[in-house]
Amino acid sequence: MISVEGLRKSIRNGSRTVDILKGIDFTVPQGQFAAIMGASGSGKSTLLGLLAGLDTPSAGEVRLNGTAISYLPEDKLAQVRGKTIGFVFQSYQLIPTLTALENVLLPHELNADAKVSGLARARELLTSVGLGDRMEHYPVQLSGGEQQRVALARAFILRPPIVLADEPTGNLDTTNGTHVLELLLNLNKTEGTTLVLVTHDPMLAGYADRRIVLSDGRIVSDELNSAAHPRQASVVAQ
Amino acid sequence: MANLSWRSSVKIAAREMHSSRGKFFFVILSVAIGVAALTGVRGFSASFRATLLNRARSIMAADLSARMFQQPTPAQQKGLDEIAASGVEMTPVTELLSMASSAKTLDPLLISLKAVDPAMYPFYGEVELAPAGRLKDVLGPDTVVVADDLLIRLHLKLGDELKIGTRVFRIASVVVNEPDRLSGSFAAGPRILISREGLDASGLLAPGSHAGQRYLFKVQQPARGVAISDKAVAQLKERLEKLLPEAQIIDYRETNPALAQGLDRATSLLSLMSLVALVLGAIGVAMAMRAHLQQRLDTIAIMKSLGARSGQIMKIYLLQTLLLGLLGGIVGVAFGVGVQRALPYFLAKLIHVQTDLRVEPAAIFTGLAVGVLTTLLFTLPPLLDIRGVRPILILRRSVEENDDPFVTAIWRKATKNFAQVGAAVLIVGGLAAIATTLSDSVTVGKVFSLGLVGVLAILLAASAVVLWGLRYFLSKTRLHLPSTVRHGLANLYRPGNPSAALLAALGMGVMQIMTVYLVQQAVVSELHLSSAPNLPNVFLVDITSDEIAGVRALLKAQPSVTSTAEMLPVVSSRIVAIDGVEADALKLKNFPKRMLRSISLTWSETLPPGTKTVEGKWWPEKERGAFVAVGQRQAGRLGVKVGSKITFAAQDTQIVATVVALTKADGQHAYSRAEFVLPPAPLAGLPVVWYGGVHADPARVGELQRALYQAYPTVTVINVAEALETIRSVVIQITYVIQFLAAFSIFAGIIILASSIAGTRYRRIREVVVLKTLGATRARIATVFSIEFAVLGLVAGTVGVAFANVVARTLLKRLSVSYHFRWEWTVLALLGTVMLTVATGWMASHRILGQKPLEVLREE
């Protein structure tokens, strides 16, 4: 479960202060798929960063499964991130000097018990995203869509209870974007995670259980999506 | 707690290094330079020391040597005869300065004469002759063997005649090398070996003559084929120390204490100079690592967002640093072999021992360890900055530090600075520990490390100030400067250009080499005395009492002599006790005890010219009491004051003299060298030798030398100009070695420059591409970059030369040598630095000009 209380975020831009988030409150129950929408500059990515503990809020609190994370020391935060959150970035953000398999394994090496091998799971995940024959390839040898699929597999390696995705199809063409979305939704369904996805694409948001709309740093709309598309491999048909 | 395995860390570190191998090539070279210098110096020192030990007996030409400062007393002579009778072989070696002449030249030549018994000498090793032969076959009562340069200077050949003292000898052979050359006295002139009978016949030795006397001993071999034991050597040494308490007795294992000490000091000094180059190299590594980490911010942020802790990430880059340090160290050790081979070349004229150069494991280990440790120390600050990388960078590029809540911001600042302060303390402490180990002195280690850090900090500040000034100048004159100049200057402030640090490193190398040069030139120039009309420029040594009146008359009659000769009678003695305390038990300040055995006493009725009393009172004329006036500085070293009693022993006579005055001399008279002056009466009847100084017209010194030599061939005449020339050549030889090592610091600075330029390669490529797209020609672009490199060189050169002058001036003041600012050297140094930086800059970036615009723009 994700809980946000009175979240504010301001940054200094030269001599002036810019308020990006002006008081955000919401809760995402376990297993829910929530889409955060808004125009460019509405604060979506900043909100996602705060949810992931990548940044510190100016005020307010974020709780993940009951644990307040906003003001934790960096090393503690890293542990929480590693074990609780899987993150899918818009620009894939793979480590260029590691192969696809090694990139997927990295969270396991950083956070899991060294005695338990993550190799089988990594291979299984890569196969499930259609990259069973590209495991030893480096990011530079993969297309954008393939890199994002590796990033998907990486996000799910530790079976995190929460997955956050920041415009996961933003840098992809329509075909690849659809394919990646399909994989994300399938993985989300099979792993049973809480999924929060930032997007400006209404089509993508149509798959979410809930739509939270931001505008100028505030929530202007927060609705359950009764007409949500089923999260099945029928994305292409839509 | 889960941890990134070493295997994974090494994998990531190695792959990143492989993908950045171009950049890391310079880093490896930075470390290699300093390690090469250090390994070379210590390797050579260890090899030289091993050679001395292996050939110790040959270098001494004996098992033991006893250096005597007086002729043995009859009792001592009896003791020596008994030792000889017990089977110990013994032979005397006498060394003195004298004059030699030939019929082919008018001018006599100052020579280093060595008298030996060819039937006995040397006990170990061989005297190398040309043509090849045995010394005992060629050296007889009427023959001598001479060094090659004597033949050249006197236009002689083998078989010609040579006059030494009152006798004429035939030149039988050329001496190429003597085994105990290092153990002997300093050779102020060409070497001549003469037999003992020849020396006696020459009339050169008179009681009190200034001749160095050594006795060489060879312990009896127990049986044929059985080596002489160290125990037997030690027993003989003990016996000799009892018999000759005032002699300096050493056995072959100690080689030459002065030489060993000199070697230790030289190794320490040169090791510390190498450490400067290493530190500069390490700074280069730190700068490269900082730039590398800047480029890896995304990777670091990604890893943190995936749950990596700062410590885990630091492990990766620490491993990279370690690998770089090791690789640099290994390359440096390989280069160090070359340095080890080069050093004997620079020291050839000073060291007359063929050094067996070999790989010294200890030197290699030291070089490697110091290289890796220094690299790790200096890379700490950029590595610690990893802790401050915030994962939000992935989502938002411009992350302000102060957008944290207040408490978080304060905590972040405090922990960051605390860690960096800790790193700085560790760096200085580590450097001090390394310097202490290399120099074997805690004090030197502390002073060196603090001094080096201080100098670097000052250079950094100075460079930053100059850059700031240049920027200010640029801002005011921007539109009035030609655009190429404007652009070139603006490039100094390109993001990612660590200009101030770069300038400090380069400036350090320039400063080092320039300081050595300035000090060397000033000292050598000072040695080139053009003496004042009243200052002696010709010294006379070993004038006997029979000759003194005649010499005075001759000098008076010489038209070339422009001042009255000052003659100083000298009685050789030793100090036996001070205020009742025996010499051995005395606690002295900056005064080696062995010098107590070689004290020169002189006499004067009245206060000598150029001398004044600073304490006490001079004695009245005709005084017969045992009083002594002591030089103020000498009194301080011996711990004597007015009223103290000094017991002198000369031959078998003891004189207990009361100190009645402390004096100070102006240094311009013959009596200025007299530290102990007594009334004539206490020294009456003792063997005395006269020394004198006189000023002759510099152009007619030869005339005076010839006249003196003809009348008094046993009197040694030293032309100060020639003597200074010998000393000057030694000083120059030594500074060659120092400058050779100082050059490594320049190399380190150049490597840092190349590395920094290579690090900004992509920015430069983009610039070139944009300029070309806008219509700039290659020539224009080349001009802009050349101006950037040239200004870098000019600023580094200016800072380096300025501080070199400051340091040189301070050093020369301490040496009491005058300092003069020399414009021509300054300009040359600046020009040299500029040319070096421009050449380096282009070597590091020459392919940039050929980059096709579309290739780069397409990648965007």
Coordinates of N, CA and C in Angstrom, one line a residue, chain A residues 116-217:
Chain A
V116 N 21.2 -17.1 -2.2 CA 20.1 -17.5 -3.1 C 20.4 -17.0 -4.5
S117 N 20.5 -17.8 -5.4 CA 20.8 -17.4 -6.8 C 19.6 -16.8 -7.5
G118 N 19.8 -15.7 -8.1 CA 18.7 -15.1 -8.9 C 18.7 -15.4 -10.3
L119 N 19.6 -16.3 -10.7 CA 19.9 -16.5 -12.1 C 18.7 -17.1 -12.8
A120 N 18.1 -18.1 -12.2 CA 16.9 -18.8 -12.8 C 15.8 -17.8 -13.0
R121 N 15.5 -17.0 -12.0 CA 14.4 -16.1 -12.1 C 14.7 -15.0 -13.2
A122 N 16.0 -14.6 -13.2 CA 16.3 -13.6 -14.3 C 16.1 -14.1 -15.7
R123 N 16.5 -15.4 -15.8 CA 16.3 -16.0 -17.2 C 14.9 -16.2 -17.5
E124 N 14.1 -16.6 -16.5 CA 12.7 -16.8 -16.7 C 12.0 -15.4 -17.1
L125 N 12.4 -14.4 -16.4 CA 11.8 -13.1 -16.7 C 12.2 -12.6 -18.1
L126 N 13.4 -12.8 -18.5 CA 13.8 -12.3 -19.8 C 13.1 -13.1 -20.9
T127 N 12.9 -14.4 -20.6 CA 12.2 -15.3 -21.6 C 10.8 -14.8 -21.7
S128 N 10.2 -14.5 -20.5 CA 8.8 -14.0 -20.5 C 8.6 -12.7 -21.3
V129 N 9.6 -11.9 -21.4 CA 9.5 -10.7 -22.1 C 10.0 -10.8 -23.5
G130 N 10.3 -12.0 -23.9 CA 10.7 -12.3 -25.3 C 12.1 -12.1 -25.6
L131 N 13.0 -12.1 -24.6 CA 14.4 -11.9 -24.9 C 15.3 -13.1 -24.5
G132 N 14.7 -14.2 -24.6 CA 15.4 -15.4 -24.2 C 16.7 -15.6 -24.9
D133 N 16.7 -15.1 -26.2 CA 17.9 -15.4 -27.0 C 18.8 -14.1 -27.1
R134 N 18.5 -13.1 -26.2 CA 19.3 -11.9 -26.3 C 19.9 -11.6 -24.9
M135 N 20.0 -12.7 -24.1 CA 20.4 -12.4 -22.7 C 21.9 -11.9 -22.6
E136 N 22.7 -12.3 -23.5 CA 24.1 -11.9 -23.4 C 24.5 -10.6 -24.2
H137 N 23.4 -10.0 -24.7 CA 23.7 -8.8 -25.4 C 23.8 -7.6 -24.5
Y138 N 24.6 -6.6 -24.9 CA 24.7 -5.4 -24.2 C 23.7 -4.4 -24.6
P139 N 23.3 -3.4 -23.8 CA 22.2 -2.5 -24.2 C 22.4 -1.8 -25.5
V140 N 23.7 -1.5 -25.8 CA 24.0 -0.9 -27.1 C 23.6 -1.8 -28.3
Q141 N 23.5 -3.1 -28.0 CA 23.2 -4.1 -29.1 C 21.7 -4.3 -29.2
L142 N 20.9 -3.7 -28.3 CA 19.5 -3.9 -28.3 C 18.7 -2.6 -28.8
S143 N 17.5 -2.9 -29.3 CA 16.7 -1.7 -29.8 C 16.1 -1.1 -28.5
G144 N 15.4 0.1 -28.8 CA 14.8 0.8 -27.6 C 13.7 -0.1 -27.0
G145 N 12.9 -0.8 -27.8 CA 11.9 -1.6 -27.2 C 12.5 -2.8 -26.4
E146 N 13.6 -3.3 -27.0 CA 14.2 -4.5 -26.3 C 14.8 -4.0 -24.9
Q147 N 15.4 -2.8 -25.0 CA 16.0 -2.3 -23.7 C 14.9 -2.1 -22.7
Q148 N 13.8 -1.6 -23.1 CA 12.7 -1.3 -22.1 C 12.2 -2.6 -21.6
R149 N 12.2 -3.7 -22.4 CA 11.8 -5.0 -21.9 C 12.8 -5.5 -20.9
V150 N 14.0 -5.3 -21.1 CA 15.0 -5.7 -20.1 C 14.7 -4.9 -18.8
A151 N 14.4 -3.6 -18.9 CA 14.2 -2.8 -17.8 C 12.9 -3.3 -17.0
L152 N 12.0 -3.8 -17.8 CA 10.8 -4.4 -17.1 C 11.2 -5.6 -16.3
A153 N 11.9 -6.5 -16.9 CA 12.3 -7.7 -16.3 C 13.1 -7.4 -15.0
R154 N 14.0 -6.3 -15.1 CA 14.8 -5.9 -13.9 C 13.9 -5.4 -12.8
A155 N 12.8 -4.7 -13.2 CA 11.9 -4.2 -12.2 C 11.2 -5.3 -11.4
F156 N 11.0 -6.4 -12.0 CA 10.3 -7.5 -11.3 C 11.1 -8.6 -10.7
I157 N 12.4 -8.5 -10.8 CA 13.3 -9.6 -10.4 C 13.1 -10.0 -8.9
L158 N 12.9 -8.9 -8.0 CA 12.8 -9.2 -6.6 C 11.4 -9.4 -6.1
R159 N 10.5 -9.5 -7.1 CA 9.1 -9.6 -6.7 C 8.7 -8.4 -5.8
P160 N 8.9 -7.2 -6.2 CA 8.6 -6.1 -5.3 C 7.1 -5.9 -5.1
P161 N 6.7 -5.5 -4.0 CA 5.2 -5.3 -3.8 C 4.7 -4.1 -4.6
I162 N 5.6 -3.1 -4.9 CA 5.2 -1.9 -5.6 C 6.1 -1.8 -6.9
V163 N 5.4 -1.4 -8.0 CA 6.2 -1.1 -9.2 C 5.8 0.3 -9.6
L164 N 6.7 1.2 -9.9 CA 6.5 2.5 -10.3 C 7.0 2.6 -11.8
A165 N 6.3 3.2 -12.7 CA 6.7 3.3 -14.0 C 6.5 4.8 -14.5
D166 N 7.6 5.4 -15.0 CA 7.5 6.7 -15.4 C 7.5 6.8 -17.0
E167 N 6.3 7.0 -17.5 CA 6.2 7.0 -19.0 C 7.0 5.9 -19.7
P168 N 6.6 4.7 -19.3 CA 7.4 3.5 -19.8 C 7.4 3.4 -21.3
T169 N 6.4 3.9 -22.0 CA 6.4 3.8 -23.5 C 6.7 5.1 -24.1
G170 N 7.1 6.1 -23.3 CA 7.3 7.5 -23.9 C 8.3 7.6 -25.0
N171 N 9.4 6.7 -24.9 CA 10.4 6.8 -25.9 C 10.3 5.8 -27.0
L172 N 9.2 5.1 -27.0 CA 9.0 4.0 -28.0 C 8.0 4.3 -29.1
D173 N 8.1 3.7 -30.2 CA 7.1 3.8 -31.3 C 5.9 3.1 -30.8
T174 N 4.8 3.2 -31.6 CA 3.5 2.7 -31.2 C 3.6 1.2 -31.0
T175 N 4.2 0.5 -32.0 CA 4.2 -1.0 -31.9 C 4.9 -1.5 -30.7
N176 N 6.1 -0.9 -30.5 CA 6.9 -1.3 -29.3 C 6.3 -0.9 -28.0
G177 N 5.7 0.3 -28.1 CA 5.1 0.8 -26.9 C 4.0 -0.1 -26.4
T178 N 3.2 -0.5 -27.4 CA 2.0 -1.4 -27.1 C 2.5 -2.7 -26.5
H179 N 3.5 -3.3 -27.2 CA 4.1 -4.5 -26.7 C 4.6 -4.4 -25.3
V180 N 5.4 -3.4 -25.0 CA 5.9 -3.2 -23.7 C 4.8 -3.0 -22.6
L181 N 3.8 -2.3 -23.0 CA 2.7 -2.1 -22.1 C 2.0 -3.4 -21.8
E182 N 1.8 -4.2 -22.8 CA 1.2 -5.5 -22.6 C 2.0 -6.3 -21.6
L183 N 3.3 -6.3 -21.8 CA 4.2 -7.1 -20.9 C 4.1 -6.6 -19.5
L184 N 4.1 -5.3 -19.4 CA 4.0 -4.7 -18.0 C 2.7 -5.1 -17.3
L185 N 1.7 -5.0 -18.1 CA 0.4 -5.3 -17.4 C 0.3 -6.8 -17.1
N186 N 0.8 -7.6 -18.0 CA 0.8 -9.1 -17.7 C 1.6 -9.4 -16.5
L187 N 2.8 -8.8 -16.4 CA 3.7 -9.1 -15.3 C 3.0 -8.6 -14.0
N188 N 2.4 -7.4 -14.1 CA 1.7 -6.8 -12.9 C 0.6 -7.8 -12.5
K189 N -0.1 -8.4 -13.4 CA -1.2 -9.3 -13.0 C -0.6 -10.5 -12.4
T190 N 0.4 -11.1 -13.1 CA 0.9 -12.4 -12.5 C 1.6 -12.2 -11.2
E191 N 2.3 -11.1 -11.0 CA 3.1 -10.9 -9.8 C 2.2 -10.3 -8.7
G192 N 1.1 -9.7 -9.1 CA 0.2 -9.2 -8.1 C 0.7 -7.9 -7.4
T193 N 1.4 -7.1 -8.1 CA 2.0 -5.9 -7.5 C 1.0 -4.7 -7.5
T194 N 1.3 -3.7 -6.7 CA 0.7 -2.4 -6.8 C 1.4 -1.7 -7.8
L195 N 0.7 -1.2 -8.8 CA 1.4 -0.5 -10.0 C 1.0 1.0 -10.0
V196 N 1.9 1.9 -10.0 CA 1.6 3.3 -10.2 C 2.3 3.7 -11.5
L197 N 1.6 4.2 -12.4 CA 2.2 4.5 -13.7 C 1.9 6.0 -14.1
V198 N 3.0 6.7 -14.4 CA 2.8 8.1 -14.8 C 2.7 8.1 -16.3
T199 N 1.8 8.8 -16.8 CA 1.6 8.9 -18.3 C 0.8 10.2 -18.6
H200 N 1.0 10.6 -19.9 CA 0.2 11.7 -20.4 C -0.8 11.1 -21.5
D201 N -0.6 9.8 -21.6 CA -1.4 9.1 -22.7 C -2.7 8.5 -22.2
P202 N -3.8 9.1 -22.5 CA -5.1 8.6 -22.0 C -5.4 7.1 -22.4
M203 N -4.9 6.7 -23.5 CA -5.1 5.3 -23.9 C -4.4 4.4 -22.8
L204 N -3.3 4.7 -22.5 CA -2.5 3.9 -21.5 C -3.3 4.0 -20.1
A205 N -3.7 5.2 -19.8 CA -4.4 5.4 -18.5 C -5.7 4.6 -18.5
G206 N -6.2 4.3 -19.7 CA -7.5 3.5 -19.8 C -7.4 2.1 -19.2
Y207 N -6.2 1.6 -19.0 CA -6.0 0.3 -18.4 C -6.0 0.3 -16.9
A208 N -5.8 1.5 -16.4 CA -5.7 1.6 -14.9 C -7.0 1.4 -14.2
D209 N -6.9 0.9 -12.9 CA -8.0 0.8 -12.1 C -8.5 2.2 -11.6
R210 N -7.5 3.1 -11.6 CA -7.8 4.5 -11.0 C -7.0 5.5 -11.7
R211 N -7.6 6.7 -11.9 CA -6.9 7.7 -12.6 C -6.8 8.9 -11.6
I212 N -5.5 9.4 -11.4 CA -5.3 10.6 -10.6 C -4.7 11.6 -11.5
V213 N -5.4 12.7 -11.6 CA -4.9 13.8 -12.5 C -4.3 14.9 -11.7
L214 N -3.1 15.3 -12.1 CA -2.5 16.4 -11.5 C -2.5 17.6 -12.4
S215 N -2.6 18.8 -11.8 CA -2.5 20.0 -12.6 C -1.9 21.1 -11.6
D216 N -0.9 21.7 -12.1 CA -0.2 22.7 -11.4 C 0.1 22.3 -9.9
G217 N 0.6 21.1 -9.8 CA 1.0 20.6 -8.5 C -0.1 20.1 -7.5

